[in-house]
Short mmCIF file of C-alpha atoms in Angstrom, two decimals:
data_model
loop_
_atom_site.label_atom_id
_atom_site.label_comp_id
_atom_site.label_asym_id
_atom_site.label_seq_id
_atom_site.Cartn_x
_atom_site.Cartn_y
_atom_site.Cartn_z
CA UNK A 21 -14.08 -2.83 0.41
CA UNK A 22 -13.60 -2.20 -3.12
CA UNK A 23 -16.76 0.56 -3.30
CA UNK A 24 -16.19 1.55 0.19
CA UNK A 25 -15.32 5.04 -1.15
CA UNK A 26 -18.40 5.16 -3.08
CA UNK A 27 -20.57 5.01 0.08
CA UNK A 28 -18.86 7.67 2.19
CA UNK A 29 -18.22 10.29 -0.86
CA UNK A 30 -19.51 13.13 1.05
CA UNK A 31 -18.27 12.05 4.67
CA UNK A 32 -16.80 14.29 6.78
CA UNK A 33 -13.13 13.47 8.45
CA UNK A 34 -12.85 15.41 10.69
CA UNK A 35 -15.16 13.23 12.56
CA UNK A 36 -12.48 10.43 12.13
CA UNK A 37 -11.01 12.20 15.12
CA UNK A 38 -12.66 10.88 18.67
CA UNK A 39 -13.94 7.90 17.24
CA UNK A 40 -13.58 6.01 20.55
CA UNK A 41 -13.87 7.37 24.35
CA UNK A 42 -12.69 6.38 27.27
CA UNK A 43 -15.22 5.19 29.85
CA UNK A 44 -15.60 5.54 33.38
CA UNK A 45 -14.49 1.58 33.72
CA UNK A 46 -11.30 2.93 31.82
CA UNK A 47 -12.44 0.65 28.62
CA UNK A 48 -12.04 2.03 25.09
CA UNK A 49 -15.47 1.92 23.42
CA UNK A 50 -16.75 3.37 20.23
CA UNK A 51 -18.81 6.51 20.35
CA UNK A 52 -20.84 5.55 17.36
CA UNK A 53 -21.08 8.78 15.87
CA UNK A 54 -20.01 7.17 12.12
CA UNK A 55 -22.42 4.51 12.55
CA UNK A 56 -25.44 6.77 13.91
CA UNK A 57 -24.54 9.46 10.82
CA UNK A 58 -23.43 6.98 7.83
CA UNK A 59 -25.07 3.81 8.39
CA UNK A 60 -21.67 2.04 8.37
CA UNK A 61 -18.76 1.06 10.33
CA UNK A 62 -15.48 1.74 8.36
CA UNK A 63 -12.56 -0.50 7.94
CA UNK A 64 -9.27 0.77 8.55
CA UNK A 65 -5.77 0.00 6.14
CA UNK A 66 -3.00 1.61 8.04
CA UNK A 67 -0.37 1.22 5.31
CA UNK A 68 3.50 1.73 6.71
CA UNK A 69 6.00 2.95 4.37
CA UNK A 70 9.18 2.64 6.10
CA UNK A 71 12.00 5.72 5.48
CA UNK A 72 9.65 7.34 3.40
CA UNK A 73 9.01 11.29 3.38
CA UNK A 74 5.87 12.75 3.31
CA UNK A 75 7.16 15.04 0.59
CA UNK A 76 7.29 12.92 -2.08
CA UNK A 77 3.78 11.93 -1.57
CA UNK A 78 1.41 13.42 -4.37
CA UNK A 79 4.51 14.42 -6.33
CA UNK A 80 3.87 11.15 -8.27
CA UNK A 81 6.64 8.86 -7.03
CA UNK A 82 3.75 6.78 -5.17
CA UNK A 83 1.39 7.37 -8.12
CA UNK A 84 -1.09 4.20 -5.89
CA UNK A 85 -0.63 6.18 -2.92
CA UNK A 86 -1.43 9.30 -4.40
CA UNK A 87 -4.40 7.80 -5.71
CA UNK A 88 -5.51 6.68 -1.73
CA UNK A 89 -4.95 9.95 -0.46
CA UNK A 90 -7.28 11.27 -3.26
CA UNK A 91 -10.21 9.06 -2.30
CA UNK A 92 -9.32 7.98 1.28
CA UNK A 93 -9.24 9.31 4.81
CA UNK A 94 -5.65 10.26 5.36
CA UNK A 95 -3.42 12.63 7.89
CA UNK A 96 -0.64 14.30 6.78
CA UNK A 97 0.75 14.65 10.21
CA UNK A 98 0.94 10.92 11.80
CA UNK A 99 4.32 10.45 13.07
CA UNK A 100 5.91 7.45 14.81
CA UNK A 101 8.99 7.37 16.68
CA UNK A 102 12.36 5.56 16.31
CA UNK A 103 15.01 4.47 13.32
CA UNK A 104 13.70 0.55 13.08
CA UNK A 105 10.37 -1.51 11.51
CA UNK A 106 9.29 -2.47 15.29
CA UNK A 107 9.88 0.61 16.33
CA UNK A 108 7.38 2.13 14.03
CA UNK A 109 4.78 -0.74 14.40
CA UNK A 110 5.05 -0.39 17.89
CA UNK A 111 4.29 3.60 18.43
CA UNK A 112 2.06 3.84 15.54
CA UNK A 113 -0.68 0.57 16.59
CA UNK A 114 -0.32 1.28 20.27
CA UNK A 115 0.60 4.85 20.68
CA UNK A 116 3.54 4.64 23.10
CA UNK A 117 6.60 6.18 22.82
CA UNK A 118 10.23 3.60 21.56
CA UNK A 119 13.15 3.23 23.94
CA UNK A 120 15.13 3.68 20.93
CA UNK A 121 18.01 1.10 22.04
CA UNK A 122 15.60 -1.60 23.06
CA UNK A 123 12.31 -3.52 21.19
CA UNK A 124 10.02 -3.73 22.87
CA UNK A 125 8.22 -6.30 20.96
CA UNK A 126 10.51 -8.85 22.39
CA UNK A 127 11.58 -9.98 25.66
CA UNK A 128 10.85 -13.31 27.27
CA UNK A 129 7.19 -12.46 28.26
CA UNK A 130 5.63 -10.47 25.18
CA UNK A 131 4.23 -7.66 25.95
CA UNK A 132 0.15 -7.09 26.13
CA UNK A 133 -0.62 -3.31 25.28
CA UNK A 134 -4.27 -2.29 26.48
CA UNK A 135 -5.80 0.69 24.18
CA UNK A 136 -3.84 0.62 21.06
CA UNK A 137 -5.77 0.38 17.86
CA UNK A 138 -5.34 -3.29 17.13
CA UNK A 139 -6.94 -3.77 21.02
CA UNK A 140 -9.68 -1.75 20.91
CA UNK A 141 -10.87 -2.56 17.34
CA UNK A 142 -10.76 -5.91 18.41
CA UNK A 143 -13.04 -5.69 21.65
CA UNK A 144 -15.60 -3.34 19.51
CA UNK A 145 -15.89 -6.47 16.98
CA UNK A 146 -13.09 -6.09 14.08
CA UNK A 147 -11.38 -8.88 12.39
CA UNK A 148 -7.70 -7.81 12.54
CA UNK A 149 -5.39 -8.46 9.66
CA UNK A 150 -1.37 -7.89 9.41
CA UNK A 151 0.31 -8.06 6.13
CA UNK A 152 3.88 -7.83 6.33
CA UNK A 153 6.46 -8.46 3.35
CA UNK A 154 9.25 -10.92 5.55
CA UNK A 155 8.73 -13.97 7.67
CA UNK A 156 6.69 -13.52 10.64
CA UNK A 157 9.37 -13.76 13.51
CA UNK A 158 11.09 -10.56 12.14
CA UNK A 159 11.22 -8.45 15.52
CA UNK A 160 8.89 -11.08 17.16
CA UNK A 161 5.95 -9.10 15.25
CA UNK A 162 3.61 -12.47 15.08
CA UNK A 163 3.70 -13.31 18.49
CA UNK A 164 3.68 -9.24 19.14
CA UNK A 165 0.85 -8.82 16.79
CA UNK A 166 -1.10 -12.14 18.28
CA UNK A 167 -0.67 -11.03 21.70
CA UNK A 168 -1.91 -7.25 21.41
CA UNK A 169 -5.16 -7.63 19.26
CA UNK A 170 -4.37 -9.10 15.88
CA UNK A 171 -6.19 -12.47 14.36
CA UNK A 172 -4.27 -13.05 11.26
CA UNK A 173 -0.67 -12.59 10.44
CA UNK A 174 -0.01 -13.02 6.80
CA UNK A 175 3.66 -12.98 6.30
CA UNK A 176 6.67 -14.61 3.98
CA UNK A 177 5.30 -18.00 5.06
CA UNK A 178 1.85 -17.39 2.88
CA UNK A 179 3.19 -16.45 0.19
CA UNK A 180 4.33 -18.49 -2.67
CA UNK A 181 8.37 -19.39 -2.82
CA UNK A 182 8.77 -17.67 -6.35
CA UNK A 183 7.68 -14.51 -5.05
CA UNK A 184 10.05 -14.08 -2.14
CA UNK A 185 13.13 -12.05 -3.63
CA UNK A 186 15.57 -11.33 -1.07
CA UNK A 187 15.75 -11.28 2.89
CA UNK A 188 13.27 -8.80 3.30
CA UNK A 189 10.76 -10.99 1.66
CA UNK A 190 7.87 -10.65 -1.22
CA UNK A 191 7.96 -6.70 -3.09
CA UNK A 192 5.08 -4.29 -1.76
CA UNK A 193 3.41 -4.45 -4.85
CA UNK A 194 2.86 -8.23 -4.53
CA UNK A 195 1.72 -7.84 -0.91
CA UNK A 196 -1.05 -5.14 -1.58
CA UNK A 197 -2.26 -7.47 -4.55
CA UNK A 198 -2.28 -10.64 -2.40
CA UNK A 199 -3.78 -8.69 0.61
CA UNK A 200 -6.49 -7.03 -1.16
CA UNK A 201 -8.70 -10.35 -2.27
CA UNK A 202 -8.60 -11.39 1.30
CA UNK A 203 -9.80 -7.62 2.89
CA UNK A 204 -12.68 -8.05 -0.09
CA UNK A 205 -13.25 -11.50 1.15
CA UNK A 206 -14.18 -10.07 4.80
CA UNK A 207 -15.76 -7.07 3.19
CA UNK A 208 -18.48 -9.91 1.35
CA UNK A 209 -18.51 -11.75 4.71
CA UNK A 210 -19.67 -8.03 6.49
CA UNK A 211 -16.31 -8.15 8.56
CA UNK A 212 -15.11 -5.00 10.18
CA UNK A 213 -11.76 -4.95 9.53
CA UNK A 214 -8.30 -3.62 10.57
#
């Protein structure tokens, strides 16, 4: 993980678009066009900055995201609907649409949501990994998360008691520093990783 940029300096990403097809069974598969061409299979960090406007990115307000953006794949124009967190979990993993009064990450039977990202990662071989800052029944995301494609849930409850500061949990700095060891750690272990 931490070279990963390194090894696709010159890669294309455009081709990031497409990477999976629908068959004729109606299952998401990988196309393996990034395999066939690079050699690898690339792990994806979705990272979701809540109320934040793509115009202050590269102005230097998010000098570490500016620095991603620099050496990463990213798209300016990935919109999620809605005004709340699941809201925006919701529409960006699985691509539907938020009934804006309503989560839909809770109800007395979760939800399972065929052919989001989480999903289809997940049947294609990829460890799936969700760091969040607050405790894990915040919107019902871990038994959301569990349910629709994700292994781990790393949440208020892993992190140490000193670090929590307020309601909404540990600060974003500390939760890209503790999540970053443990994406190296599947990285080493040749993990494909969301």
């Amino acid at each position: 993980f931490t070279n990963i940029c390194d090894q696709i300096s010159n890669f294309n990403y455009d081709l990031l678009i497409g990477c999976y097809l629908l068959d004729s069974t109606r299952n998401y598969k990988f196309d393996g066009i990034l395999e066939e061409l690079y050699g690898i299979i690339l792990n994806v960090v979705i990272i979701f900055m809540e109320s934040m406007s793509f115009s202050l990115l590269n102005k230097g307000f998010t000098p570490f995201l500016d620095s991603l953006c620099k050496s990463s794949a990213y798209f300016a124009s990935a919109y999620s609907s809605g005004n709340h967190t699941n809201h925006g979990v919701f529409s960006t993993l699985y691509s539907w649409p938020t009934i804006l009064k309503r989560n839909a990450m809770k109800g007395s039977v979760v939800p399972q949501i065929e052919g989001g990202l989480p999903t289809v990662l997940k049947k294609n071989g990829y460890y799936n990994m969700f760091f969040m800052t607050h405790e894990s029944q915040y919107d019902n995301m871990n038994a959301f998360l569990r349910t629709n494609g994700f292994d781990d849930i790393y949440s208020q409850e892993s992190y140490p008691d000193n670090m929590v500061v307020n309601s909404f949990g540990v600060q974003d700095d500390f939760l890209l520093d503790f999540s970053i060891p443990i994406m190296n750690k599947a990285f080493l272990l040749n993990k494909q990783f969301l």
